[in-house]
Amino acid sequence: MRFNRINKECIALKSKLMQLEEENTRSHVGNEELFYQSRLAQMGEMISMIAHQWRQPLSAISLTAIGLETKIRLNKLDFSTPENIAKAQEYILGRTDLIAQYVNSMTTTIDDFRMFYKKDRQKELVAVEDILDRTLKIIGVSLETQEIEIQIEYNDCPKVWLFPNEVVQVFLNLLQNAQDQFTANRIAPAIITIHIQGVNDGIEIKFTDNAGGIEASTITKIFRPYFSTKEKQNGTGLGLYMSKTIIDEHHGGQLSVSTTSNGDGACFTIFLPMGSKE
Ligand SMILES: Nc1ncnc2c1ncn2[C@@H]1O[C@H](COP(=O)(O)OP(=O)(O)O)[C@@H](O)[C@H]1O
Ligand SMILES: [Mg+2]
């Protein structure tokens, strides 16, 4: 009798376990789906950053080519004597060399972006300033075009173990959000301060902007998935949710938000522990 009851309970427990496992798998799939969606949204933003970064070299290439063509069409290049031919050749080669340099800078841009899209396989021991450098290579020109100044305050701090591309993704999200806010509120001068310092057992990175701040009723919700105040601009509401998942869960750190003491901006603080290879 007793044995029967225990057996029944065992079967019930087993089925409960299977149900929990299934739910767990489903929620994992859900999270992966969110990662995918947020990556996709960021890819869209990346394309517009590439466009920004390419605008200058593209117009330089076009101007150089037009200049060269005009000289040839108007017979401004003198091929009459061997000496003049040498001069003309030098001029033409100088121009084509310039074009090659511009093309080179455009290729570098693509490489920077490609590097970002590689999935991190393992943690690396890196200096956070290098991660910041890589982030600014991607979004720097876009910020410059919008006249947003970046001030970096860096105190000597230790290298930490992290997933480089994931942390680039977090930095990009924070800078993009500040940029969105500057544009929406038409702030000038627009300044983002990035303060990096070593703290007990890790490092702390603070992104502070003067873009207007976040309302008290909003600030409690910004880390929720799909929460966005950018209905018109098609905000995904995934950037900060993903950023928090990356910092808190993947790195055992902490991402938090506050309003600046004078209330004119937002301050995002990231704590990253020293971590380990695993
Ligand atoms: N620097 C900031 N200043 C003011 N509000 C911000 C800032 N960063 C984020 N927010 C608020 O947090 C919300 C969620 O941000 P996020 O998760 O990146 O989604 P999205 O940018 O798609 O709206 C934003 O819609 C905005 O209201
Ligand atoms: Mg965002």
Short mmCIF file of C-alpha atoms and ligand atoms in Angstrom, two decimals:
data_model
loop_
_atom_site.label_atom_id
_atom_site.label_comp_id
_atom_site.label_asym_id
_atom_site.label_seq_id
_atom_site.Cartn_x
_atom_site.Cartn_y
_atom_site.Cartn_z
CA MET A 1 0.00 0.00 0.00
CA ARG A 2 2.65 2.46 1.14
CA PHE A 3 4.87 1.45 -1.71
CA ASN A 4 2.05 2.19 -4.14
CA ARG A 5 1.55 5.67 -2.74
CA ILE A 6 5.26 6.47 -2.94
CA ASN A 7 5.30 5.17 -6.48
CA LYS A 8 2.37 7.42 -7.44
CA GLU A 9 4.04 10.42 -5.84
CA CYS A 10 7.21 9.61 -7.74
CA ILE A 11 5.32 9.54 -11.02
CA ALA A 12 3.61 12.86 -10.19
CA LEU A 13 6.96 14.44 -9.29
CA LYS A 14 8.52 13.14 -12.46
CA SER A 15 5.79 14.63 -14.60
CA LYS A 16 6.10 17.96 -12.71
CA LEU A 17 9.86 17.88 -13.36
CA MET A 18 9.31 17.27 -17.05
CA GLN A 19 6.85 20.16 -17.16
CA LEU A 20 9.36 22.46 -15.44
CA GLU A 21 12.11 21.39 -17.81
CA GLU A 22 9.88 22.15 -20.76
CA GLU A 23 9.03 25.59 -19.36
CA ASN A 24 12.69 26.25 -18.78
CA THR A 25 13.57 25.36 -22.38
CA ARG A 26 10.73 27.54 -23.61
CA SER A 27 11.88 30.54 -21.57
CA HIS A 28 15.40 30.02 -22.88
CA VAL A 29 14.12 30.03 -26.44
CA GLY A 30 12.26 33.24 -25.53
CA ASN A 31 15.44 34.86 -24.33
CA GLU A 32 17.37 33.81 -27.41
CA GLU A 33 14.61 35.26 -29.53
CA LEU A 34 14.93 38.57 -27.65
CA PHE A 35 18.69 38.57 -28.18
CA TYR A 36 18.10 38.00 -31.87
CA GLN A 37 15.53 40.80 -32.10
CA SER A 38 17.75 43.26 -30.31
CA ARG A 39 20.76 42.31 -32.47
CA LEU A 40 18.61 42.84 -35.55
CA ALA A 41 17.48 46.25 -34.35
CA GLN A 42 21.07 47.18 -33.64
CA MET A 43 22.09 46.04 -37.09
CA GLY A 44 19.68 48.57 -38.55
CA GLU A 45 21.28 51.30 -36.45
CA MET A 46 24.73 50.07 -37.51
CA ILE A 47 23.87 50.45 -41.16
CA SER A 48 23.01 54.08 -40.59
CA MET A 49 26.31 54.53 -38.69
CA ILE A 50 28.23 53.01 -41.62
CA ALA A 51 26.40 55.41 -43.92
CA HIS A 52 27.54 58.30 -41.69
CA GLN A 53 31.09 57.09 -41.66
CA TRP A 54 31.18 56.54 -45.41
CA ARG A 55 29.73 59.90 -46.35
CA GLN A 56 33.01 61.80 -45.99
CA PRO A 57 35.36 59.36 -47.86
CA LEU A 58 32.70 58.78 -50.54
CA SER A 59 32.38 62.45 -51.34
CA ALA A 60 36.19 62.80 -51.22
CA ILE A 61 36.53 59.95 -53.76
CA SER A 62 33.94 61.53 -55.97
CA LEU A 63 35.61 64.98 -55.82
CA THR A 64 39.04 63.52 -56.55
CA ALA A 65 37.73 61.55 -59.52
CA ILE A 66 35.86 64.58 -60.90
CA GLY A 67 38.99 66.74 -60.50
CA LEU A 68 41.05 64.22 -62.42
CA GLU A 69 38.46 63.86 -65.16
CA THR A 70 38.16 67.65 -65.56
CA LYS A 71 41.93 68.01 -65.94
CA ILE A 72 42.03 65.34 -68.63
CA ARG A 73 38.99 66.65 -70.52
CA LEU A 74 40.27 70.24 -70.49
CA ASN A 75 43.70 69.07 -71.64
CA LYS A 76 45.26 70.44 -68.48
CA LEU A 77 47.67 67.54 -68.36
CA ASP A 78 50.62 68.09 -70.61
CA PHE A 79 51.99 65.02 -72.35
CA SER A 80 54.20 66.94 -74.84
CA THR A 81 57.66 66.23 -73.47
CA PRO A 82 59.06 63.29 -71.49
CA GLU A 83 59.49 65.64 -68.54
CA ASN A 84 55.86 66.75 -68.64
CA ILE A 85 54.68 63.18 -69.09
CA ALA A 86 56.53 62.26 -65.92
CA LYS A 87 54.86 65.20 -64.11
CA ALA A 88 51.41 64.23 -65.40
CA GLN A 89 51.99 60.63 -64.37
CA GLU A 90 53.01 61.74 -60.91
CA TYR A 91 49.87 63.83 -60.61
CA ILE A 92 47.59 61.01 -61.76
CA LEU A 93 49.26 58.46 -59.48
CA GLY A 94 48.97 60.90 -56.57
CA ARG A 95 45.24 61.16 -57.16
CA THR A 96 44.68 57.42 -57.53
CA ASP A 97 46.71 56.89 -54.38
CA LEU A 98 44.38 59.28 -52.53
CA ILE A 99 41.38 57.35 -53.80
CA ALA A 100 42.98 54.10 -52.60
CA GLN A 101 43.48 55.63 -49.15
CA TYR A 102 39.82 56.66 -48.93
CA VAL A 103 38.71 53.20 -50.01
CA ASN A 104 41.02 51.77 -47.36
CA SER A 105 39.37 53.82 -44.63
CA MET A 106 35.97 52.58 -45.81
CA THR A 107 37.16 48.98 -45.63
CA THR A 108 38.44 49.54 -42.10
CA THR A 109 34.98 50.73 -41.09
CA ILE A 110 33.46 47.52 -42.40
CA ASP A 111 36.09 45.47 -40.55
CA ASP A 112 35.29 47.22 -37.27
CA PHE A 113 31.63 46.38 -37.73
CA ARG A 114 32.34 42.80 -38.78
CA MET A 115 34.42 42.28 -35.66
CA PHE A 116 31.51 43.44 -33.55
CA TYR A 117 29.17 40.93 -35.17
CA LYS A 118 31.37 37.95 -34.40
CA LYS A 119 29.89 36.01 -31.51
CA ASP A 120 32.14 35.91 -28.44
CA ARG A 121 33.17 32.35 -27.66
CA GLN A 122 35.15 32.94 -24.53
CA LYS A 123 36.03 35.66 -22.11
CA GLU A 124 39.19 37.65 -22.67
CA LEU A 125 41.36 39.59 -20.24
CA VAL A 126 41.11 43.13 -21.58
CA ALA A 127 41.43 46.78 -20.64
CA VAL A 128 38.04 48.47 -20.72
CA GLU A 129 39.55 51.47 -22.51
CA ASP A 130 40.19 49.15 -25.49
CA ILE A 131 36.53 48.17 -25.49
CA LEU A 132 35.64 51.85 -25.38
CA ASP A 133 38.02 52.54 -28.28
CA ARG A 134 36.32 49.87 -30.36
CA THR A 135 32.90 51.28 -29.50
CA LEU A 136 33.91 54.79 -30.50
CA LYS A 137 35.31 53.52 -33.80
CA ILE A 138 31.78 52.38 -34.57
CA ILE A 139 29.63 55.22 -33.21
CA GLY A 140 32.19 58.06 -32.93
CA VAL A 141 31.54 59.69 -36.29
CA SER A 142 27.80 59.57 -35.78
CA LEU A 143 28.18 61.34 -32.41
CA GLU A 144 30.55 63.90 -33.93
CA THR A 145 28.12 64.66 -36.74
CA GLN A 146 25.44 65.41 -34.16
CA GLU A 147 27.89 67.61 -32.24
CA ILE A 148 27.88 65.41 -29.17
CA GLU A 149 31.08 65.73 -27.19
CA ILE A 150 32.59 62.73 -25.42
CA GLN A 151 34.74 63.36 -22.38
CA ILE A 152 36.67 60.39 -21.08
CA GLU A 153 37.97 60.36 -17.52
CA TYR A 154 40.21 57.42 -17.04
CA ASN A 155 41.94 56.40 -13.85
CA ASP A 156 44.44 53.60 -14.04
CA CYS A 157 42.50 50.39 -13.57
CA PRO A 158 43.05 46.66 -13.92
CA LYS A 159 42.15 44.48 -16.88
CA VAL A 160 39.05 42.33 -16.40
CA TRP A 161 37.74 39.11 -17.90
CA LEU A 162 34.83 39.81 -20.23
CA PHE A 163 33.08 39.00 -23.51
CA PRO A 164 34.42 41.91 -25.63
CA ASN A 165 31.67 42.11 -28.25
CA GLU A 166 28.92 41.89 -25.67
CA VAL A 167 30.37 44.78 -23.70
CA VAL A 168 30.79 46.80 -26.93
CA GLN A 169 27.08 46.14 -27.48
CA VAL A 170 26.25 47.55 -24.01
CA PHE A 171 28.39 50.67 -24.53
CA LEU A 172 26.79 51.20 -27.93
CA ASN A 173 23.30 50.93 -26.42
CA LEU A 174 24.07 53.50 -23.75
CA LEU A 175 25.62 55.95 -26.22
CA GLN A 176 22.79 55.48 -28.73
CA ASN A 177 20.20 56.14 -26.04
CA ALA A 178 21.93 59.34 -24.97
CA GLN A 179 22.17 60.38 -28.62
CA ASP A 180 18.43 59.72 -29.13
CA GLN A 181 17.65 61.83 -26.09
CA PHE A 182 19.88 64.72 -27.19
CA THR A 183 18.16 64.77 -30.56
CA ALA A 184 14.66 64.56 -29.06
CA ASN A 185 15.33 67.38 -26.57
CA ARG A 186 17.52 69.47 -28.91
CA ILE A 187 20.22 69.92 -26.29
CA ALA A 188 23.33 72.05 -26.89
CA PRO A 189 26.05 71.71 -25.82
CA ALA A 190 25.56 67.95 -25.66
CA ILE A 191 28.11 66.19 -23.49
CA ILE A 192 28.56 62.56 -22.48
CA THR A 193 31.13 61.88 -19.77
CA ILE A 194 32.57 58.39 -19.49
CA HIS A 195 34.33 57.80 -16.22
CA ILE A 196 36.31 54.60 -15.70
CA GLN A 197 37.89 53.65 -12.41
CA GLY A 198 39.14 50.64 -10.50
CA VAL A 199 37.04 49.69 -7.47
CA ASN A 200 37.12 46.88 -4.99
CA ASP A 201 37.32 43.58 -6.93
CA GLY A 202 36.61 45.10 -10.30
CA ILE A 203 35.98 48.26 -12.26
CA GLU A 204 33.25 50.83 -12.51
CA ILE A 205 32.24 52.67 -15.66
CA LYS A 206 29.86 55.61 -15.51
CA PHE A 207 28.10 57.08 -18.57
CA THR A 208 26.67 60.48 -17.68
CA ASP A 209 24.79 62.71 -20.10
CA ASN A 210 23.09 66.10 -19.92
CA ALA A 211 20.26 65.08 -22.24
CA GLY A 212 17.39 65.97 -19.89
CA GLY A 213 17.21 62.98 -17.56
CA ILE A 214 14.57 60.31 -17.05
CA GLU A 215 11.22 60.94 -15.37
CA ALA A 216 10.66 59.29 -11.99
CA SER A 217 7.69 57.30 -13.33
CA THR A 218 9.80 55.99 -16.23
CA ILE A 219 13.09 55.23 -14.51
CA THR A 220 11.72 52.17 -12.71
CA LYS A 221 10.67 50.58 -15.99
CA ILE A 222 13.52 51.16 -18.39
CA PHE A 223 15.18 47.77 -17.91
CA ARG A 224 11.97 45.88 -18.77
CA PRO A 225 11.87 44.16 -22.15
CA TYR A 226 9.90 46.13 -24.75
CA PHE A 227 9.68 49.26 -22.59
CA SER A 228 10.29 52.28 -24.77
CA THR A 229 9.22 55.92 -24.83
CA LYS A 230 10.17 56.15 -28.52
CA GLU A 231 6.91 55.11 -30.12
CA LYS A 232 7.36 57.44 -33.06
CA GLN A 233 10.98 56.49 -33.66
CA ASN A 234 10.15 52.78 -33.49
CA GLY A 235 12.08 52.10 -30.31
CA THR A 236 12.42 48.38 -29.62
CA GLY A 237 12.69 48.75 -25.87
CA LEU A 238 15.24 45.95 -25.87
CA GLY A 239 18.54 47.84 -25.63
CA LEU A 240 18.64 48.31 -21.86
CA TYR A 241 17.05 44.94 -21.12
CA MET A 242 19.79 43.25 -23.17
CA SER A 243 22.47 45.44 -21.63
CA LYS A 244 21.38 44.49 -18.13
CA THR A 245 21.27 40.79 -19.04
CA ILE A 246 24.79 41.03 -20.46
CA ILE A 247 26.27 42.85 -17.46
CA ASP A 248 24.34 41.22 -14.60
CA GLU A 249 23.91 37.68 -15.85
CA HIS A 250 26.74 37.05 -18.30
CA HIS A 251 29.38 38.92 -16.29
CA GLY A 252 28.10 38.75 -12.71
CA GLY A 253 28.24 42.55 -12.60
CA GLN A 254 25.65 45.26 -12.17
CA LEU A 255 24.07 47.84 -14.45
CA SER A 256 22.09 50.56 -12.68
CA VAL A 257 20.67 53.97 -13.45
CA SER A 258 20.27 57.23 -11.58
CA THR A 259 19.51 60.84 -12.33
CA THR A 260 22.38 63.33 -12.18
CA SER A 261 22.52 65.44 -9.01
CA ASN A 262 21.34 68.59 -10.81
CA GLY A 263 18.63 66.62 -12.58
CA ASP A 264 19.68 67.54 -16.13
CA GLY A 265 20.69 64.08 -17.26
CA ALA A 266 20.94 60.34 -16.76
CA CYS A 267 23.80 58.37 -15.30
CA PHE A 268 24.28 54.68 -16.08
CA THR A 269 26.74 52.83 -13.85
CA ILE A 270 28.31 49.52 -14.77
CA PHE A 271 30.18 47.43 -12.27
CA LEU A 272 32.29 44.65 -13.75
CA PRO A 273 34.00 42.21 -11.41
CA MET A 274 37.55 41.05 -12.20
CA GLY A 275 35.93 37.79 -13.29
CA SER A 276 37.74 34.72 -14.46
CA LYS A 277 38.25 32.87 -17.72
CA GLU A 278 35.21 30.62 -17.17
N1 LIG B 1 20.26 58.46 -21.52
C1 LIG B 1 18.93 58.44 -21.42
N2 LIG B 1 18.23 59.57 -21.11
C2 LIG B 1 16.88 59.55 -20.98
N3 LIG B 1 16.12 58.44 -21.15
C3 LIG B 1 16.74 57.29 -21.46
C4 LIG B 1 18.16 57.22 -21.60
N4 LIG B 1 18.49 55.93 -21.90
C5 LIG B 1 17.33 55.25 -21.94
N5 LIG B 1 16.28 56.03 -21.68
C6 LIG B 1 14.87 55.62 -21.62
O1 LIG B 1 14.83 54.20 -21.51
C7 LIG B 1 13.96 53.66 -22.51
C8 LIG B 1 14.41 52.25 -22.88
O2 LIG B 1 15.66 52.27 -23.58
P1 LIG B 1 16.04 51.04 -24.50
O3 LIG B 1 15.84 49.78 -23.73
O4 LIG B 1 17.39 51.27 -25.07
O5 LIG B 1 14.93 51.05 -25.64
P2 LIG B 1 14.70 52.10 -26.85
O6 LIG B 1 15.98 52.90 -27.00
O7 LIG B 1 14.42 51.24 -28.02
O8 LIG B 1 13.54 52.93 -26.44
C9 LIG B 1 14.02 54.67 -23.64
O9 LIG B 1 12.87 54.59 -24.47
C10 LIG B 1 14.10 55.99 -22.87
O10 LIG B 1 12.82 56.41 -22.45
MG MG B 2 17.93 52.06 -27.03
#
